[in-house]
Tab-separated table of C-alpha atoms in Angstrom:
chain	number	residue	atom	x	y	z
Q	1	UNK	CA	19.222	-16.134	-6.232
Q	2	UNK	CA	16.658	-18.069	-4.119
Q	3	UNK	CA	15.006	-21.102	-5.880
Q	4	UNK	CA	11.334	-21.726	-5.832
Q	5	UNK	CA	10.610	-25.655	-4.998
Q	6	UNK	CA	7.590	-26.385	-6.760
Q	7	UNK	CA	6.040	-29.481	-8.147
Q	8	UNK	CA	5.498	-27.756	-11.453
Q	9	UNK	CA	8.350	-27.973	-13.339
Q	10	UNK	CA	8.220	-24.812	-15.759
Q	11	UNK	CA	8.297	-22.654	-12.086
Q	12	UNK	CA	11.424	-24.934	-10.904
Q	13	UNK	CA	13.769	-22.692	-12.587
Q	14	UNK	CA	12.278	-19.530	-11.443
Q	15	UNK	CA	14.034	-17.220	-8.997
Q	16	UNK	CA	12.149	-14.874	-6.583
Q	17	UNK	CA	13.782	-11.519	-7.956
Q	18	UNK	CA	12.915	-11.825	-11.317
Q	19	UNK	CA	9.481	-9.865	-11.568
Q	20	UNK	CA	8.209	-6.891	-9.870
Q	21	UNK	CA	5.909	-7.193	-7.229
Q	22	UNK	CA	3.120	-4.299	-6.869
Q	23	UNK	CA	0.310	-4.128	-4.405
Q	24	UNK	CA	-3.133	-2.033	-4.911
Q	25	UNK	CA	-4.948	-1.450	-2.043
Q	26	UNK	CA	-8.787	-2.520	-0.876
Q	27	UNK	CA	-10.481	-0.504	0.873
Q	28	UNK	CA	-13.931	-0.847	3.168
Q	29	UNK	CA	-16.881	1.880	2.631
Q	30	UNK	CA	-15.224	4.031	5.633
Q	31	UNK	CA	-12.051	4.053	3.111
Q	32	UNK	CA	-10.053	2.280	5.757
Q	33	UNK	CA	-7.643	-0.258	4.649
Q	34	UNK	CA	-8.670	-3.745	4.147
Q	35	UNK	CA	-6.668	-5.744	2.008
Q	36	UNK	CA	-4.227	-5.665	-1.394
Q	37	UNK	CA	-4.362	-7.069	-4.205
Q	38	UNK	CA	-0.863	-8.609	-5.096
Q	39	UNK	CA	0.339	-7.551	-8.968
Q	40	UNK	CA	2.714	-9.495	-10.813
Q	41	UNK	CA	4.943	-8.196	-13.303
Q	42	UNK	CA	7.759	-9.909	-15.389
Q	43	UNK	CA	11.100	-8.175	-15.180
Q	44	UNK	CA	12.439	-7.958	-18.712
Q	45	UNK	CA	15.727	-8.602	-17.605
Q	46	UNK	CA	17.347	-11.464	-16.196
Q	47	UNK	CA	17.842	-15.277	-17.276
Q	48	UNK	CA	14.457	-16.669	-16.536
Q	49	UNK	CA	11.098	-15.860	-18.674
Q	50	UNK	CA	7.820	-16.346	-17.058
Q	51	UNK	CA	5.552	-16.372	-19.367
Q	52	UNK	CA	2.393	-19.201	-18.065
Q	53	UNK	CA	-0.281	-17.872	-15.571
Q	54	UNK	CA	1.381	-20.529	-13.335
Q	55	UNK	CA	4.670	-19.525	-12.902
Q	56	UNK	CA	3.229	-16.056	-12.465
Q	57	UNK	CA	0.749	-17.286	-9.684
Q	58	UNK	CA	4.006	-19.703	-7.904
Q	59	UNK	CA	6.163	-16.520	-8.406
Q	60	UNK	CA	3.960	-14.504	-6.633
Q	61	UNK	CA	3.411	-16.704	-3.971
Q	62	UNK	CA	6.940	-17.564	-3.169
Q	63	UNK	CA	8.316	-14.614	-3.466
Q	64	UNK	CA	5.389	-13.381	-0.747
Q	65	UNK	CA	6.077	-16.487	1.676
Q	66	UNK	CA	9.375	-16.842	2.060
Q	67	UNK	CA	10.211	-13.035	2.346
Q	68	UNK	CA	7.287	-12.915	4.608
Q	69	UNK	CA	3.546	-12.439	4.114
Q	70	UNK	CA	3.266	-9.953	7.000
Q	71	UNK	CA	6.239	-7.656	4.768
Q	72	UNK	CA	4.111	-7.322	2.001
Q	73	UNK	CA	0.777	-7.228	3.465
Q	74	UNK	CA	1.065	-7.272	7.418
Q	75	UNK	CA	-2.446	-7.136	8.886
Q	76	UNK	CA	-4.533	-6.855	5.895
Q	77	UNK	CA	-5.658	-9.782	3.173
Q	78	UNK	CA	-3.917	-10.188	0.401
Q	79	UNK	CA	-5.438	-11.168	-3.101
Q	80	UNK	CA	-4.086	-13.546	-5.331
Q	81	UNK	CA	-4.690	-13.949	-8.832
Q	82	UNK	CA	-5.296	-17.638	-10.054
Q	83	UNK	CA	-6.310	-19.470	-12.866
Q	84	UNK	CA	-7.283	-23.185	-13.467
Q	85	UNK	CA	-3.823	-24.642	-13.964
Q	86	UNK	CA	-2.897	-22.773	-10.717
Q	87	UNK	CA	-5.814	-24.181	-8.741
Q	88	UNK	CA	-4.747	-28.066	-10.201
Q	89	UNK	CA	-1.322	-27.741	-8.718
Q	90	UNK	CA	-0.086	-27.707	-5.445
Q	91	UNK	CA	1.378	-24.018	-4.756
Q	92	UNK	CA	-1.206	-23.618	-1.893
Q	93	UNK	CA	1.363	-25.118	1.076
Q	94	UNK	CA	3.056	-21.942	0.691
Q	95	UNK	CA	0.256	-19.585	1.447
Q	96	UNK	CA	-1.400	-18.699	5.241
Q	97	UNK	CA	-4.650	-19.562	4.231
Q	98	UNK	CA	-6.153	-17.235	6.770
Q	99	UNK	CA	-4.450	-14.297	5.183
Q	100	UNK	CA	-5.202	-14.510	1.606
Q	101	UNK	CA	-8.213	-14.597	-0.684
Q	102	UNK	CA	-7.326	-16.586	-4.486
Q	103	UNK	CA	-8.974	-15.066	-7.455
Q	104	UNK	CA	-10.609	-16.351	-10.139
Q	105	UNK	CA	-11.909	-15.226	-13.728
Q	106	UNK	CA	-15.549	-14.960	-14.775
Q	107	UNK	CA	-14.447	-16.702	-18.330
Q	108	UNK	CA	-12.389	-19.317	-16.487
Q	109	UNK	CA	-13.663	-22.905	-17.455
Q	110	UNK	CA	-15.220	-24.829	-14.259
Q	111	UNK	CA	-14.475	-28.218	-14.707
Q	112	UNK	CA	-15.995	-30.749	-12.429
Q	113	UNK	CA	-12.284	-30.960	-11.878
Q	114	UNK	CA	-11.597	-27.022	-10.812
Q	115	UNK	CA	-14.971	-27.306	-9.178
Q	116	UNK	CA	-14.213	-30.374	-7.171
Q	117	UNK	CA	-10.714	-28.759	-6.437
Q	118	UNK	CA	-11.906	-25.201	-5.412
Q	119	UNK	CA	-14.628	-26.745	-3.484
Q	120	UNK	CA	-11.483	-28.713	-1.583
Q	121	UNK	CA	-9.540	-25.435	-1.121
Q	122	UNK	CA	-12.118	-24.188	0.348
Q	123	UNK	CA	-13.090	-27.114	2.617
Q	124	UNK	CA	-9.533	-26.256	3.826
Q	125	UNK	CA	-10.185	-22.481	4.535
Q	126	UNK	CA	-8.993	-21.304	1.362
Q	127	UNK	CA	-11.435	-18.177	0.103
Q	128	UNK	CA	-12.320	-17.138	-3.144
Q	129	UNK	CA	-13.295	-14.077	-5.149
Q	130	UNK	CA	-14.705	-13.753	-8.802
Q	131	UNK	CA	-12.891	-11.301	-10.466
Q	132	UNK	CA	-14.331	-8.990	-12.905
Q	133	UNK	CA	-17.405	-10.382	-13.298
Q	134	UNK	CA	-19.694	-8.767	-16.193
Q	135	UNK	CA	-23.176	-11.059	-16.170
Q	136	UNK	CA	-24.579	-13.972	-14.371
Q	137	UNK	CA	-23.679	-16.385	-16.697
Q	138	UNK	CA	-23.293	-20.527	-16.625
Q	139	UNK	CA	-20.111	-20.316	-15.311
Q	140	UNK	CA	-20.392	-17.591	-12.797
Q	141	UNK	CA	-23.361	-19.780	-11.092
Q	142	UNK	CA	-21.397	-23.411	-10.709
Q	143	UNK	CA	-18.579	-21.269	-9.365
Q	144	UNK	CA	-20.738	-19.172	-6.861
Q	145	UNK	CA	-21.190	-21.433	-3.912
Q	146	UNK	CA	-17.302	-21.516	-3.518
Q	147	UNK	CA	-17.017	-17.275	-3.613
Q	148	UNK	CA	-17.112	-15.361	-0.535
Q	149	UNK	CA	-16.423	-11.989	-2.679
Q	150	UNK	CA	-17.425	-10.945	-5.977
Q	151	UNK	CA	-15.657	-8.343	-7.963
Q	152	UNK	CA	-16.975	-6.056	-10.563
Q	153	UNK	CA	-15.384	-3.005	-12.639
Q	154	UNK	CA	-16.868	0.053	-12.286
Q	155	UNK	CA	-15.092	1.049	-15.167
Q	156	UNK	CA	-15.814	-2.233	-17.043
Q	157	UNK	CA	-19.410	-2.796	-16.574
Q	158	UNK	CA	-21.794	-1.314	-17.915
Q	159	UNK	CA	-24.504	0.761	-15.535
Q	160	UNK	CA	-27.783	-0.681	-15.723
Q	161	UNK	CA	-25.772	-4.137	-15.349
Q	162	UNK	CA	-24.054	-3.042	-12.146
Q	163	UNK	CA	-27.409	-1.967	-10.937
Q	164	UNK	CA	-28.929	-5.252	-12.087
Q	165	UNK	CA	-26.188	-7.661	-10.527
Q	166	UNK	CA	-25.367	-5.871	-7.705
Q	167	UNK	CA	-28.529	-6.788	-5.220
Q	168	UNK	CA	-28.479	-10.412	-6.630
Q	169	UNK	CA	-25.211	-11.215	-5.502
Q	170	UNK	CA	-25.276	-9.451	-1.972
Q	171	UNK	CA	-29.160	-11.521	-1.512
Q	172	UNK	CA	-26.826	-14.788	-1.712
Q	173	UNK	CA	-24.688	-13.387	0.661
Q	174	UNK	CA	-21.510	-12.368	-1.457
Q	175	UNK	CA	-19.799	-9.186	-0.220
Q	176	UNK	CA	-19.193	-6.861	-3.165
Q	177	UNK	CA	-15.877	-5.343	-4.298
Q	178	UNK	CA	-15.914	-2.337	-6.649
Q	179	UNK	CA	-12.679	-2.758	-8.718
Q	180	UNK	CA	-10.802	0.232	-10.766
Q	181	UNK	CA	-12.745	2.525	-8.853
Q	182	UNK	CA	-10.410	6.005	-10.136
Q	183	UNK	CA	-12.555	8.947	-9.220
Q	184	UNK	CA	-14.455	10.077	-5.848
Q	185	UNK	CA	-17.564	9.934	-8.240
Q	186	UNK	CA	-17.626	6.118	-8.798
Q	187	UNK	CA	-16.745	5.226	-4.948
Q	188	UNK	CA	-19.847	7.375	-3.919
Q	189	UNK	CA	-22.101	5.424	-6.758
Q	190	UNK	CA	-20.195	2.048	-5.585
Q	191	UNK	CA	-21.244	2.979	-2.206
Q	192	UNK	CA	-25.010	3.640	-3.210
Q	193	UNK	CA	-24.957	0.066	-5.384
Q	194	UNK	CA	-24.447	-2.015	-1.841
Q	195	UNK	CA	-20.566	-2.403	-2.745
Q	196	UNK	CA	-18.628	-3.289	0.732
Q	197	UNK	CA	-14.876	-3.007	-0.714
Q	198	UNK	CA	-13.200	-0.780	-2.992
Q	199	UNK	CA	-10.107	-1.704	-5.175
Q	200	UNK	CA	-8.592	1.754	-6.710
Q	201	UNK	CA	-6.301	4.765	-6.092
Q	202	UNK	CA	-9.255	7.566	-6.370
Q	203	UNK	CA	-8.201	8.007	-2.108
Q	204	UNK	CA	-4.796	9.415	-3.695
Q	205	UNK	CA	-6.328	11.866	-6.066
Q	206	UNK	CA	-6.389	15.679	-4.940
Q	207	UNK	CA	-9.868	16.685	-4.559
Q	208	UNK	CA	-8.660	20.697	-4.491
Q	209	UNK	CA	-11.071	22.601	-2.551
Q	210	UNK	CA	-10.528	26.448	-2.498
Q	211	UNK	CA	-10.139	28.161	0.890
Q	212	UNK	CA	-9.781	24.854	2.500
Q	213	UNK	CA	-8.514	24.694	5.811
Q	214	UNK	CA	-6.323	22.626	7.715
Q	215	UNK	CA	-7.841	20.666	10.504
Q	216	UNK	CA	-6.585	22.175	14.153
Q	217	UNK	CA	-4.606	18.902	14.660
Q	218	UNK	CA	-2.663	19.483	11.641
Q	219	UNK	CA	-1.979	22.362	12.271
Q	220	UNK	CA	-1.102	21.295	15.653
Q	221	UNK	CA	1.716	19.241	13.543
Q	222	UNK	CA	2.805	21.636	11.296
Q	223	UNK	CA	3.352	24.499	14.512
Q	224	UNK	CA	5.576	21.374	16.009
Q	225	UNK	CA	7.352	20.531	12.759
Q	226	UNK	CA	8.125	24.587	12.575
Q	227	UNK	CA	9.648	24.255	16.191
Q	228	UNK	CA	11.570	21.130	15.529
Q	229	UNK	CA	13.111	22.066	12.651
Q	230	UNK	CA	14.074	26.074	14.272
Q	231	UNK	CA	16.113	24.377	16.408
Q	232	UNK	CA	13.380	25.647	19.429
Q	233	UNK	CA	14.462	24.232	22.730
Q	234	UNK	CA	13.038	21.284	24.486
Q	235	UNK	CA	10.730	22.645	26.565
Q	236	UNK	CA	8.975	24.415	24.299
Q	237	UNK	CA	8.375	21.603	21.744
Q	238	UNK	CA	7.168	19.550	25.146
Q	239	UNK	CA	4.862	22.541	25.687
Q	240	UNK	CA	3.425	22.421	22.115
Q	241	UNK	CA	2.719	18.508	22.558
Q	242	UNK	CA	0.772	19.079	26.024
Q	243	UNK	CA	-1.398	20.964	23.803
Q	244	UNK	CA	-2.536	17.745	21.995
Q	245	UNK	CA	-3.478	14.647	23.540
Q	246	UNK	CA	-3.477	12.435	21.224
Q	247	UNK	CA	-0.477	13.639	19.594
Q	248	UNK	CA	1.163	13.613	23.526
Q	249	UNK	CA	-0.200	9.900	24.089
Q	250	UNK	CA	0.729	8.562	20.725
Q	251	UNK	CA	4.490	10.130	20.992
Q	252	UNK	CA	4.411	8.063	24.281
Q	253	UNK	CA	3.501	4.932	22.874
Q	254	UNK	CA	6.029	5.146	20.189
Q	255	UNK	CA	9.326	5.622	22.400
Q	256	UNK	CA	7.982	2.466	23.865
Q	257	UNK	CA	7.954	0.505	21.382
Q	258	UNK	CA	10.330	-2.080	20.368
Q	259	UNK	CA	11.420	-0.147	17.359
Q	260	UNK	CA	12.771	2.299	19.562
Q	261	UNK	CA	14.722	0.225	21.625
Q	262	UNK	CA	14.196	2.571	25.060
Q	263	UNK	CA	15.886	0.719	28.369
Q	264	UNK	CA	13.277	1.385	30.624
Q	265	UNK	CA	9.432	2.364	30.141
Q	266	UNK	CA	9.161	6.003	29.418
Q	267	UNK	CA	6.201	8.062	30.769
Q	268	UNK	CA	7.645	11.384	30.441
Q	269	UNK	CA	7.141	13.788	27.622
Q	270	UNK	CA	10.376	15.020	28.281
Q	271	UNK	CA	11.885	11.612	28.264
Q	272	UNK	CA	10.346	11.105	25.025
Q	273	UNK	CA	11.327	14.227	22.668
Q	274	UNK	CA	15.466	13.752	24.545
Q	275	UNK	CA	15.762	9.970	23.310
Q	276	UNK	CA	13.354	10.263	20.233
Q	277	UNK	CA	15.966	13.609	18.813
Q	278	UNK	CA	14.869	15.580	17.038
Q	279	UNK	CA	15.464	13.736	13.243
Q	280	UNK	CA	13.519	10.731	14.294
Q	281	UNK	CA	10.619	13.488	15.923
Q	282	UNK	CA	10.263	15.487	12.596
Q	283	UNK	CA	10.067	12.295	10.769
Q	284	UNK	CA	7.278	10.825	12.973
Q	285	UNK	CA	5.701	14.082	12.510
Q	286	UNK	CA	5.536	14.103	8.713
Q	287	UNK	CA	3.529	10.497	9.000
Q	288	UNK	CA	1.688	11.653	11.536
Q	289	UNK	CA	-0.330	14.307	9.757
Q	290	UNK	CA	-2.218	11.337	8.040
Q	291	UNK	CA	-3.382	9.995	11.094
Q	292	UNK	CA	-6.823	11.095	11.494
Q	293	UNK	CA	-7.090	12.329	15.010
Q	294	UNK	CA	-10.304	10.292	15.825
Q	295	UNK	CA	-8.571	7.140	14.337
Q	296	UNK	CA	-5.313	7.236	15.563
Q	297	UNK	CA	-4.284	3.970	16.706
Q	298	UNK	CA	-7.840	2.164	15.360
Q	299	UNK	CA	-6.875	1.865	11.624
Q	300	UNK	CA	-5.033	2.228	9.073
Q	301	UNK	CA	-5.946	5.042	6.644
Q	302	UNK	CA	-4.760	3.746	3.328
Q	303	UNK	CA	-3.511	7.293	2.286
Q	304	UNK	CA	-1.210	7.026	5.640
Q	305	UNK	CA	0.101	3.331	4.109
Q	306	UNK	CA	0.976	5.285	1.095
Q	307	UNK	CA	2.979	8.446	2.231
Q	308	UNK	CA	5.001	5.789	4.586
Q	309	UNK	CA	5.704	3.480	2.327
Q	310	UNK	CA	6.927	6.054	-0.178
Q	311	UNK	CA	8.708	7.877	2.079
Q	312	UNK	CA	10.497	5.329	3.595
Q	313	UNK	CA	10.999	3.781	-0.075
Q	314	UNK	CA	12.496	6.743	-1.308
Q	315	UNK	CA	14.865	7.111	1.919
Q	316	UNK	CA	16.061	3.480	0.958
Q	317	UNK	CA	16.572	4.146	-2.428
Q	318	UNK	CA	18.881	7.309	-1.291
Q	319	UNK	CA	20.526	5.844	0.925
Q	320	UNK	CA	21.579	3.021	-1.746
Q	321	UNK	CA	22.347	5.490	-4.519
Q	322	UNK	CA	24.344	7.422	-2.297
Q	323	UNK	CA	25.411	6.139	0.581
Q	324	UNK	CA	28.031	8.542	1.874
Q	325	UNK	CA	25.071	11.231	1.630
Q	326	UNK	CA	22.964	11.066	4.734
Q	327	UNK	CA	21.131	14.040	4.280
Q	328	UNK	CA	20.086	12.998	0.943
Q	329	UNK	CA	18.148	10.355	2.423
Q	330	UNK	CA	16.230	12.553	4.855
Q	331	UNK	CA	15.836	15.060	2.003
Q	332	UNK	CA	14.104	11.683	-0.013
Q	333	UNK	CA	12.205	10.546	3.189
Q	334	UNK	CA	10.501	14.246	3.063
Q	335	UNK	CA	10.590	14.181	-0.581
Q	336	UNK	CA	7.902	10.746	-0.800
Q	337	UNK	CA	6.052	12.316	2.705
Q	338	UNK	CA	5.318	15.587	1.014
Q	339	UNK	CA	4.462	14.500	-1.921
Q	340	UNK	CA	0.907	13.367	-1.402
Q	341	UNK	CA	0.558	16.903	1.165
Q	342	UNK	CA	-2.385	18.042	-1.585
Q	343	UNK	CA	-3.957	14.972	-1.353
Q	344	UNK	CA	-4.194	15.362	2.191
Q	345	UNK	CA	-5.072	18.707	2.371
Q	346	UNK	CA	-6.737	19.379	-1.124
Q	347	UNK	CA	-4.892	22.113	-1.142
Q	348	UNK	CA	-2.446	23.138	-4.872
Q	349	UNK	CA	1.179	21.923	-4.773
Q	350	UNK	CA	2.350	25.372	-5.505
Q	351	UNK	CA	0.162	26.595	-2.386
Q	352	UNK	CA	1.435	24.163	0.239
Q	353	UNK	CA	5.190	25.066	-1.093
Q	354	UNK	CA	4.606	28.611	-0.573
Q	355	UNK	CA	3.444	27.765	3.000
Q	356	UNK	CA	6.265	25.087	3.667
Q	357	UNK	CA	9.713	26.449	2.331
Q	358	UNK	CA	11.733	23.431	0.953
Q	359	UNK	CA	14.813	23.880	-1.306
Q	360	UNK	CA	14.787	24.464	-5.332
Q	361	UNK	CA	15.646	20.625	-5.671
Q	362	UNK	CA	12.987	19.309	-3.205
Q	363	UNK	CA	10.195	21.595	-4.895
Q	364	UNK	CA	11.832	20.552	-8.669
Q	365	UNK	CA	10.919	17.094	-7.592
Q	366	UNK	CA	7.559	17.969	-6.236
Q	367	UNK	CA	6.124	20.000	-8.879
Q	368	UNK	CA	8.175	18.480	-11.774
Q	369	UNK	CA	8.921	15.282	-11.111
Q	370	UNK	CA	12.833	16.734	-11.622
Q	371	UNK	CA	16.147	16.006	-10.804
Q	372	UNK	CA	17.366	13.195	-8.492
Q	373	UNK	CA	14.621	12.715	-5.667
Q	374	UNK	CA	12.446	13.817	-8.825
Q	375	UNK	CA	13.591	10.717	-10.293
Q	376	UNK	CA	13.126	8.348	-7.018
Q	377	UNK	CA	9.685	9.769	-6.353
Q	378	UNK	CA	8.387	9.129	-10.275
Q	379	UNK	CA	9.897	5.402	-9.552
Q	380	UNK	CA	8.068	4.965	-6.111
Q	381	UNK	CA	4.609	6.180	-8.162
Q	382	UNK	CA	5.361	3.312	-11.067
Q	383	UNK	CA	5.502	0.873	-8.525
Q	384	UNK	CA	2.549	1.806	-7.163
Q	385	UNK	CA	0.375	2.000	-10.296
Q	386	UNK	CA	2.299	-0.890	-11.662
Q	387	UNK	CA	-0.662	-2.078	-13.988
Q	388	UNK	CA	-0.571	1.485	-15.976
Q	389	UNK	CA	3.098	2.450	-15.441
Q	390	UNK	CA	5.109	-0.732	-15.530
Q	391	UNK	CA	6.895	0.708	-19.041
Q	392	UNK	CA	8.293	3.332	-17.208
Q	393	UNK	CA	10.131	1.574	-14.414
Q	394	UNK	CA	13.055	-0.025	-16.654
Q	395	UNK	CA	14.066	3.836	-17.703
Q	396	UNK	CA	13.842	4.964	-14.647
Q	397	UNK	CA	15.791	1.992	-13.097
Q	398	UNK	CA	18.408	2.403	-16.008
Q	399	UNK	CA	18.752	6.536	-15.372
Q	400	UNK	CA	19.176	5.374	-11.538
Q	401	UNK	CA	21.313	2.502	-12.298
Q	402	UNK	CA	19.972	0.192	-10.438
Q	403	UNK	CA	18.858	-3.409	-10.893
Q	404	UNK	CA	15.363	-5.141	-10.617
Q	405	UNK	CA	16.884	-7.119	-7.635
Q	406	UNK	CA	18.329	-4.295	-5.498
Q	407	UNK	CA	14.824	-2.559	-6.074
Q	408	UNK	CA	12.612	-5.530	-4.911
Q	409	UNK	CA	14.285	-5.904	-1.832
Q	410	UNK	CA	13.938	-2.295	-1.127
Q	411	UNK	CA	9.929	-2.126	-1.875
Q	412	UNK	CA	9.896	-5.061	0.464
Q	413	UNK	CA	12.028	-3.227	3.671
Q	414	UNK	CA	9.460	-0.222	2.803
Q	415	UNK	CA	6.194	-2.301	2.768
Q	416	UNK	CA	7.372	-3.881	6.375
Q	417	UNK	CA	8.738	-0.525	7.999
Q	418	UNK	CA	5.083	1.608	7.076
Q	419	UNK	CA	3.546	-1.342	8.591
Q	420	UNK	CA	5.409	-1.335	11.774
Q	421	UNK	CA	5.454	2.577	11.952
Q	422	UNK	CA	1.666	2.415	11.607
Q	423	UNK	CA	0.768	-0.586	14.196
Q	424	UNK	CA	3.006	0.542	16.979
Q	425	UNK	CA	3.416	4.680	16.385
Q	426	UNK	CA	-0.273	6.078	15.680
């Protein structure tokens, strides 16, 4: 266990692997990634027992910093949820004050203390957002001139106050961010209302469309993923990439890459599919059908961040579980990739399995949630919707046998890998 050193001493006690650590994404009106929102939840097991908006801010923060902000949230901001106890202390040394953005509570008491404080956070570079902010009360107005963004629920609010609010806050300069934002519906009336951010998972919702049609860069992908895994020679596989540029220039910049560990630059298709093999080129393939072909290697879709980070979550998790089973991690790597494929495509489950043969336990686990990778993907989807799903994790962690601990330090290798995969391969 790792101790946190903090000047508070109810968080002196508390070690970094005793919570669960969740991240929900924020997104800018062209739905492109822009920052998370870091979610704390208390492991109920383990010595230690959080239970002050403190020790849940320090926890947070610690366990962030020294496992590395750029793991958790690499180029994007991260938001942090404090309160006025957190603001008095001094937990701020551990935080990259360009990287984050602290939140604070409509119904939080400003103090000339907190006031006087925030406004010296700030002086500092510190940023702040109001959170969940309902009216344009007393205490929204002494904290305003220290916000740079003000959140509001589109869930929470009601209409004609979103409507009212809205236009007041952007005329004093505040950038807006729609929070719980779960359907397509309220980002397009978020979007009409002046809102610049979006915190939700409505991007991860199938919108099914019938006689939707993939794009011809996906199916580009998919005609290369049928080649690579038939076993097609070489050469025609190097043929099917000439056929796309982008996918030919980003499968160059990828075996150059660090990650890849080549000797000498490659410039060669050929070069590139030989050391890449072909595990590693079907992989790279699965991610890369949610790069948009006019944004590949500009941003980072957040539905993209997703299906990597599952994937490669789920892999992990395999590969822990059992480790003398290789192919069972590939099988889990595929598992998490395909299992946002209607998403992507709007396109039924049951459809894109009847396209895409997979075996009975791969398709269990898509369509039921069944059976071992069944099991691993349900896990990876509590993680992700920790605020709704946290009561399912300990089951699932108990059916898996695994331990909060092992699983923390897993979701943290994931978060860092689908941000290296997406800076350096798309």
């Amino acid at each position: 266990m790792i101790d946190i050193s903090l000047n508070d001493p109810a968080s002196r006690s508390l070690r970094v692997r005793e919570f669960y650590l969740g991240r929900q994404p924020i997104l800018d009106r062209n739905q492109d990634l822009f920052g998370y929102e870091l979610l704390f939840r208390n492991a109920p097991v383990g010595p230690a027992h959080i239970d002050t908006e403190l020790t849940a801010t320090a926890a947070v923060i610690a366990h962030a910093s020294q496992l590395g902000m750029e793991k958790v949230i690499g180029d994007a901001l991260g938001f942090v949820n404090v309160d006025a106890e957190a603001i008095m202390s001094d937990i701020f040394g551990f935080l990259p004050r360009e990287k984050v953005v602290l939140e604070v509570v409509e119904t939080m008491s400003p103090t000339p203390a907190v006031l006087a404080r925030m406004a010296d956070l700030a002086s500092h570079g510190f940023r702040f957002a109001l959170n969940d902010v309902r009216g344009d009360s007393g205490h929204v107005q002494d904290m305003l001139p220290m916000v740079e963004y003000v959140k509001m629920s589109m869930g929470g609010a009601p209409l004609d106050s979103l409507v009212k609010l809205a236009p007041r806050f952007r005329q004093d300069g505040k950038k807006l961010v729609a929070g719980k934002v779960e359907t397509r519906e309220e980002f397009k009336h978020g979007l009409e209302l002046g809102f610049e951010f979006f915190q939700g998972y409505y991007f991860s919702k199938p919108l099914i469309m019938s006689g939707k049609k993939l794009s011809p860069s996906q199916l580009a992908v998919m005609e290369l993923m049928t080649l690579v895994t038939s076993d097609a020679d070489n050469l025609e596989i190097e043929r099917a990439i000439k056929r796309d540029v982008s996918l030919a220039l980003n499968l160059l910049r990828l075996v150059n890459t660090p990650a890849v560990g080549a000797r000498q630059r490659i410039d060669s298709l050929s070069q590139a599919v030989t050391i890449l093999g072909r595990r590693q080129l079907q992989r790279w393939l699965q991610i890369m059908l949610y790069a948009e072909p006019s944004k590949r290697g500009h941003s980072m879709t957040p539905l993209l961040m997703l299906a990597a980070t599952r994937g490669r979550l789920l892999e992990l998790l395999a590969q822990k579980l059992r480790p003398s089973h290789r192919h069972d991690a590939d099988v889990a790597f595929t598992v998490g990739i395909m299992s946002l494929m209607d998403t992507l495509f709007g396109i039924p489950m049951t459809e894109i399995l009847a396209q895409i043969p997979v075996s009975a336990e791969v398709a269990d686990a898509l369509l039921e949630r069944a059976g071992f990778f069944g099991d691993l993907l349900r896990l990876a989807e509590c993680i992700e919707r920790l605020e709704e799903m946290e009561n399912q994790i300990v089951p699932t962690l108990r059916g898996l046998a695994m331990s909060t601990e092992e699983l923390i330090e897993l979701e943290m290798a994931a978060f860092e890998w689908s941000d290296t995969v997406v800076r350096y391969a798309l």
